[in-house]
Amino acid sequence: MLQFYFLSILTNAVTGCILFFTDENDDSRAGAFYQVLKNEKFSLVMGVVTFVTGFFKLLTVVPGDVPVVGDLIPAVCGLLGGFALLYYYYSSKSEKGLTSPKFLQKIILEGKKYLGLVCMIAAGLHFIFPAVLFI
């Protein structure tokens, strides 16, 4: 379905921007776009939409594309990016500290900017090369 194709591109790009450009310690940027990205409710909604889109991207096929494998990278980026946004939202609202497994801390917490960059690259490549296998 083309709707999920474009929704996947949009949600991966915006989620990548949120993960890459927002930093808890940096409040020096005053642009309107930056303020929208830092909004917790916007991040929560984008996390849910990105995760659901990534999941449905695994299930739906664009006509002429290979099932599952054809959109594997954007789907995985959507699942990971959406999960990261949901995790950050939950950890910011949690009164008790979260204890996470080491691999989760390494990927989600320490690799926030890298995950955002990968999501943006996946969105760009998926838009430019729509029929390439894995992208």
Coordinates of N, CA and C in Angstrom, one line a residue:
M1 N 0.8 -1.2 0.0 CA 0.0 0.0 0.0 C 0.9 1.2 0.0
L2 N 0.6 2.1 -0.9 CA 1.4 3.4 -1.0 C 1.2 4.3 0.2
Q3 N 0.1 4.2 0.9 CA -0.1 5.0 2.1 C 1.0 4.7 3.2
F4 N 1.2 3.4 3.4 CA 2.2 3.0 4.4 C 3.6 3.3 3.9
Y5 N 3.8 3.3 2.6 CA 5.1 3.7 2.0 C 5.5 5.1 2.4
F6 N 4.5 6.0 2.1 CA 4.8 7.5 2.4 C 4.7 7.7 3.9
L7 N 3.9 7.0 4.6 CA 3.8 7.2 6.1 C 5.1 6.7 6.7
S8 N 5.7 5.7 6.2 CA 7.0 5.2 6.7 C 8.1 6.2 6.4
I9 N 8.1 6.7 5.3 CA 9.1 7.7 5.0 C 9.0 8.9 5.9
L10 N 7.8 9.4 6.1 CA 7.5 10.6 6.9 C 7.9 10.3 8.4
T11 N 7.4 9.2 8.9 CA 7.6 9.0 10.3 C 9.0 8.6 10.6
N12 N 9.7 7.9 9.7 CA 11.1 7.7 10.0 C 11.9 9.0 9.9
A13 N 11.6 9.9 9.0 CA 12.3 11.1 8.9 C 12.1 12.0 10.2
V14 N 10.9 12.1 10.6 CA 10.6 13.0 11.8 C 11.1 12.3 13.0
T15 N 11.0 11.0 13.2 CA 11.6 10.3 14.3 C 13.1 10.5 14.4
G16 N 13.7 10.4 13.2 CA 15.2 10.6 13.1 C 15.6 12.0 13.5
C17 N 14.8 13.0 13.1 CA 15.1 14.3 13.5 C 14.9 14.5 15.0
I18 N 13.9 13.9 15.6 CA 13.7 14.0 17.1 C 14.9 13.4 17.8
L19 N 15.3 12.2 17.4 CA 16.4 11.5 18.1 C 17.7 12.2 17.8
F20 N 17.9 12.7 16.6 CA 19.2 13.3 16.3 C 19.4 14.7 16.8
F21 N 18.4 15.5 16.7 CA 18.6 16.9 17.0 C 18.2 17.3 18.4
T22 N 17.5 16.5 19.1 CA 17.1 17.0 20.5 C 18.1 16.4 21.5
D23 N 18.4 17.2 22.4 CA 19.4 16.8 23.5 C 18.8 17.4 24.8
E24 N 18.8 16.6 25.8 CA 18.3 17.1 27.1 C 19.1 18.2 27.7
N25 N 20.3 18.3 27.4 CA 21.2 19.3 28.0 C 21.3 20.5 27.2
D26 N 20.8 20.6 26.0 CA 21.0 21.7 25.2 C 19.6 22.4 25.0
D27 N 19.5 23.6 25.6 CA 18.3 24.4 25.4 C 18.6 25.7 24.7
S28 N 19.7 25.8 24.0 CA 20.2 27.0 23.4 C 19.4 27.3 22.1
R29 N 18.9 26.2 21.5 CA 18.2 26.4 20.2 C 16.8 26.9 20.5
A30 N 16.4 28.0 19.8 CA 15.1 28.6 20.1 C 14.2 28.5 18.9
G31 N 14.5 27.8 17.8 CA 13.6 27.8 16.7 C 12.3 27.1 17.0
A32 N 11.3 27.4 16.2 CA 10.0 26.8 16.4 C 10.0 25.3 16.1
F33 N 10.7 24.9 15.0 CA 10.8 23.5 14.7 C 11.5 22.7 15.8
Y34 N 12.5 23.3 16.4 CA 13.2 22.6 17.5 C 12.3 22.5 18.7
Q35 N 11.5 23.5 19.0 CA 10.6 23.4 20.1 C 9.5 22.4 19.9
V36 N 9.0 22.2 18.7 CA 8.1 21.1 18.4 C 8.7 19.8 18.6
L37 N 10.0 19.6 18.2 CA 10.6 18.3 18.3 C 10.8 18.0 19.8
K38 N 11.1 19.0 20.6 CA 11.3 18.7 22.1 C 10.0 18.5 22.9
N39 N 8.8 18.7 22.3 CA 7.6 18.6 22.9 C 7.3 17.1 23.3
E40 N 7.1 16.8 24.5 CA 6.9 15.4 25.0 C 5.7 14.7 24.4
K41 N 4.6 15.4 24.2 CA 3.4 14.8 23.7 C 3.6 14.5 22.2
F42 N 4.3 15.4 21.5 CA 4.6 15.2 20.1 C 5.5 14.0 19.9
S43 N 6.5 13.8 20.8 CA 7.3 12.7 20.7 C 6.6 11.4 21.0
L44 N 5.7 11.5 22.0 CA 4.9 10.3 22.3 C 4.0 9.8 21.1
V45 N 3.3 10.8 20.5 CA 2.5 10.5 19.4 C 3.3 10.0 18.2
M46 N 4.5 10.6 18.0 CA 5.4 10.1 16.9 C 5.9 8.7 17.2
G47 N 6.2 8.5 18.4 CA 6.7 7.1 18.8 C 5.7 6.1 18.5
V48 N 4.4 6.3 18.9 CA 3.3 5.3 18.7 C 3.1 5.2 17.2
V49 N 3.0 6.3 16.4 CA 2.7 6.2 15.0 C 3.9 5.5 14.3
T50 N 5.1 5.9 14.6 CA 6.3 5.3 14.0 C 6.4 3.8 14.2
F51 N 6.1 3.4 15.5 CA 6.2 2.0 15.8 C 5.1 1.2 15.1
V52 N 3.9 1.7 15.1 CA 2.8 1.0 14.4 C 3.0 0.9 12.9
T53 N 3.5 2.0 12.3 CA 3.8 2.1 10.9 C 4.9 1.1 10.6
G54 N 6.0 1.0 11.4 CA 7.0 0.0 11.2 C 6.5 -1.4 11.2
F55 N 5.6 -1.7 12.2 CA 5.0 -3.0 12.3 C 4.2 -3.3 11.0
F56 N 3.3 -2.4 10.6 CA 2.5 -2.7 9.4 C 3.3 -2.7 8.1
K57 N 4.4 -2.0 8.2 CA 5.3 -2.0 7.0 C 5.8 -3.5 6.7
L58 N 6.0 -4.2 7.8 CA 6.4 -5.6 7.6 C 5.3 -6.5 7.0
L59 N 4.0 -6.1 7.3 CA 2.9 -6.9 6.9 C 2.4 -6.5 5.5
T60 N 2.5 -5.3 5.1 CA 1.9 -4.8 3.8 C 3.0 -4.8 2.7
V61 N 2.6 -4.9 1.5 CA 3.5 -5.0 0.4 C 3.1 -3.9 -0.6
V62 N 4.0 -3.1 -1.1 CA 3.8 -2.2 -2.2 C 3.7 -3.1 -3.5
P63 N 2.8 -2.9 -4.4 CA 2.7 -3.7 -5.6 C 4.0 -3.7 -6.4
G64 N 4.5 -4.9 -6.7 CA 5.7 -5.1 -7.4 C 6.9 -5.2 -6.6
D65 N 6.7 -5.2 -5.2 CA 7.9 -5.3 -4.3 C 7.9 -6.7 -3.7
V66 N 9.0 -7.1 -3.1 CA 9.2 -8.4 -2.5 C 8.6 -8.3 -1.1
P67 N 7.8 -9.3 -0.7 CA 7.2 -9.3 0.6 C 8.2 -9.3 1.7
V68 N 8.0 -8.7 2.8 CA 8.8 -8.5 4.0 C 10.2 -8.0 3.7
V69 N 11.0 -8.6 2.9 CA 12.4 -8.2 2.7 C 12.5 -6.9 1.9
G70 N 11.5 -6.6 1.1 CA 11.6 -5.4 0.3 C 11.6 -4.1 1.1
D71 N 11.0 -4.1 2.3 CA 11.0 -2.9 3.1 C 11.5 -3.2 4.5
L72 N 12.5 -4.1 4.6 CA 13.0 -4.5 5.9 C 13.7 -3.4 6.6
I73 N 14.6 -2.6 6.0 CA 15.3 -1.6 6.7 C 14.4 -0.5 7.2
P74 N 13.5 0.1 6.4 CA 12.6 1.1 6.9 C 11.7 0.6 8.0
A75 N 11.3 -0.7 7.9 CA 10.4 -1.3 8.9 C 11.1 -1.4 10.3
V76 N 12.4 -1.9 10.2 CA 13.2 -2.1 11.4 C 13.5 -0.7 12.0
C77 N 13.8 0.2 11.2 CA 14.1 1.6 11.7 C 12.9 2.2 12.3
G78 N 11.7 2.0 11.8 CA 10.5 2.4 12.4 C 10.2 1.8 13.7
L79 N 10.4 0.5 13.8 CA 10.2 -0.2 15.1 C 11.2 0.3 16.1
L80 N 12.5 0.4 15.8 CA 13.5 0.8 16.8 C 13.3 2.3 17.1
G81 N 13.1 3.1 16.1 CA 12.9 4.6 16.4 C 11.6 4.8 17.2
G82 N 10.5 4.2 16.9 CA 9.3 4.3 17.7 C 9.5 3.8 19.1
F83 N 10.1 2.7 19.2 CA 10.4 2.1 20.6 C 11.2 3.1 21.4
A84 N 12.3 3.7 20.7 CA 13.1 4.6 21.5 C 12.4 5.8 22.0
L85 N 11.5 6.4 21.1 CA 10.7 7.5 21.6 C 9.8 7.2 22.7
L86 N 9.1 6.0 22.6 CA 8.3 5.5 23.7 C 9.1 5.3 25.0
Y87 N 10.2 4.7 24.8 CA 11.1 4.5 26.0 C 11.5 5.8 26.7
Y88 N 11.9 6.8 25.9 CA 12.3 8.1 26.4 C 11.1 8.7 27.1
Y89 N 10.0 8.7 26.5 CA 8.8 9.3 27.2 C 8.5 8.6 28.5
Y90 N 8.5 7.3 28.5 CA 8.2 6.5 29.7 C 9.2 6.8 30.8
S91 N 10.5 6.8 30.4 CA 11.5 7.0 31.4 C 11.5 8.4 32.0
S92 N 11.0 9.4 31.2 CA 10.9 10.8 31.7 C 9.7 10.9 32.6
K93 N 8.7 10.1 32.5 CA 7.5 10.2 33.3 C 7.6 9.3 34.5
S94 N 8.5 8.3 34.5 CA 8.6 7.3 35.6 C 9.1 8.0 36.8
E95 N 8.5 7.7 37.9 CA 9.0 8.2 39.2 C 10.2 7.4 39.7
K96 N 10.2 6.1 39.4 CA 11.3 5.3 39.8 C 12.3 5.2 38.6
G97 N 13.5 5.0 38.9 CA 14.5 4.9 37.8 C 14.3 3.6 37.1
L98 N 14.5 3.6 35.8 CA 14.3 2.4 35.0 C 15.7 1.6 35.0
T99 N 15.6 0.4 35.1 CA 16.8 -0.5 34.9 C 16.6 -1.2 33.6
S100 N 17.5 -1.1 32.7 CA 17.4 -1.6 31.4 C 18.5 -2.6 31.2
P101 N 18.3 -3.6 30.3 CA 19.4 -4.5 29.9 C 20.5 -3.7 29.2
K102 N 21.7 -4.3 29.3 CA 22.9 -3.6 28.7 C 22.8 -3.3 27.2
F103 N 22.3 -4.3 26.5 CA 22.1 -4.1 25.0 C 21.1 -2.9 24.7
L104 N 20.1 -2.8 25.6 CA 19.1 -1.8 25.4 C 19.7 -0.4 25.7
Q105 N 20.5 -0.3 26.7 CA 21.1 0.9 27.1 C 22.1 1.3 26.0
K106 N 22.8 0.4 25.4 CA 23.8 0.7 24.4 C 23.1 1.2 23.1
I107 N 22.1 0.5 22.7 CA 21.4 0.9 21.4 C 20.5 2.1 21.6
I108 N 19.7 2.1 22.6 CA 18.7 3.2 22.8 C 19.2 4.4 23.5
L109 N 19.9 4.2 24.6 CA 20.3 5.4 25.4 C 21.6 6.0 24.9
E110 N 22.6 5.2 24.7 CA 23.9 5.7 24.2 C 24.0 6.0 22.7
G111 N 23.2 5.3 22.0 CA 23.2 5.5 20.5 C 22.1 6.3 20.0
K112 N 21.5 7.2 20.8 CA 20.4 8.0 20.3 C 20.6 8.7 19.0
K113 N 21.7 9.4 19.0 CA 22.0 10.2 17.8 C 22.3 9.3 16.5
Y114 N 22.9 8.2 16.8 CA 23.2 7.2 15.7 C 21.9 6.6 15.2
L115 N 21.0 6.3 16.1 CA 19.7 5.7 15.7 C 18.9 6.7 14.9
G116 N 18.9 8.0 15.3 CA 18.3 9.1 14.6 C 18.8 9.3 13.2
L117 N 20.1 9.2 13.1 CA 20.8 9.3 11.8 C 20.4 8.2 10.9
V118 N 20.4 7.0 11.4 CA 20.0 5.8 10.6 C 18.6 5.9 10.1
C119 N 17.7 6.4 11.0 CA 16.3 6.5 10.6 C 16.2 7.6 9.5
M120 N 16.9 8.7 9.6 CA 16.8 9.7 8.5 C 17.4 9.2 7.2
I121 N 18.5 8.5 7.3 CA 19.1 7.9 6.1 C 18.2 6.9 5.5
A122 N 17.6 6.0 6.3 CA 16.7 5.0 5.8 C 15.5 5.7 5.1
A123 N 15.0 6.7 5.7 CA 13.8 7.5 5.1 C 14.2 8.1 3.7
G124 N 15.4 8.7 3.7 CA 15.9 9.3 2.4 C 16.1 8.3 1.3
L125 N 16.8 7.2 1.7 CA 17.0 6.1 0.7 C 15.8 5.5 0.2
H126 N 14.8 5.3 1.1 CA 13.6 4.6 0.8 C 12.8 5.5 -0.1
F127 N 12.9 6.8 0.0 CA 12.2 7.8 -0.9 C 12.9 7.8 -2.2
I128 N 14.2 7.9 -2.3 CA 14.9 8.0 -3.5 C 14.9 6.7 -4.3
F129 N 15.1 5.6 -3.7 CA 15.1 4.3 -4.3 C 14.0 3.4 -3.8
P130 N 12.8 3.6 -4.3 CA 11.6 2.8 -3.8 C 11.6 1.4 -4.1
A131 N 12.2 0.9 -5.2 CA 12.1 -0.5 -5.6 C 13.3 -1.3 -5.3
V132 N 14.3 -0.8 -4.6 CA 15.5 -1.5 -4.3 C 15.2 -2.5 -3.1
L133 N 15.8 -3.7 -3.2 CA 15.6 -4.7 -2.2 C 16.2 -4.2 -0.9
F134 N 15.5 -4.5 0.2 CA 15.9 -4.1 1.6 C 15.6 -2.7 1.9
I135 N 15.6 -1.8 0.9 CA 15.3 -0.3 1.2 C 14.0 -0.1 0.7

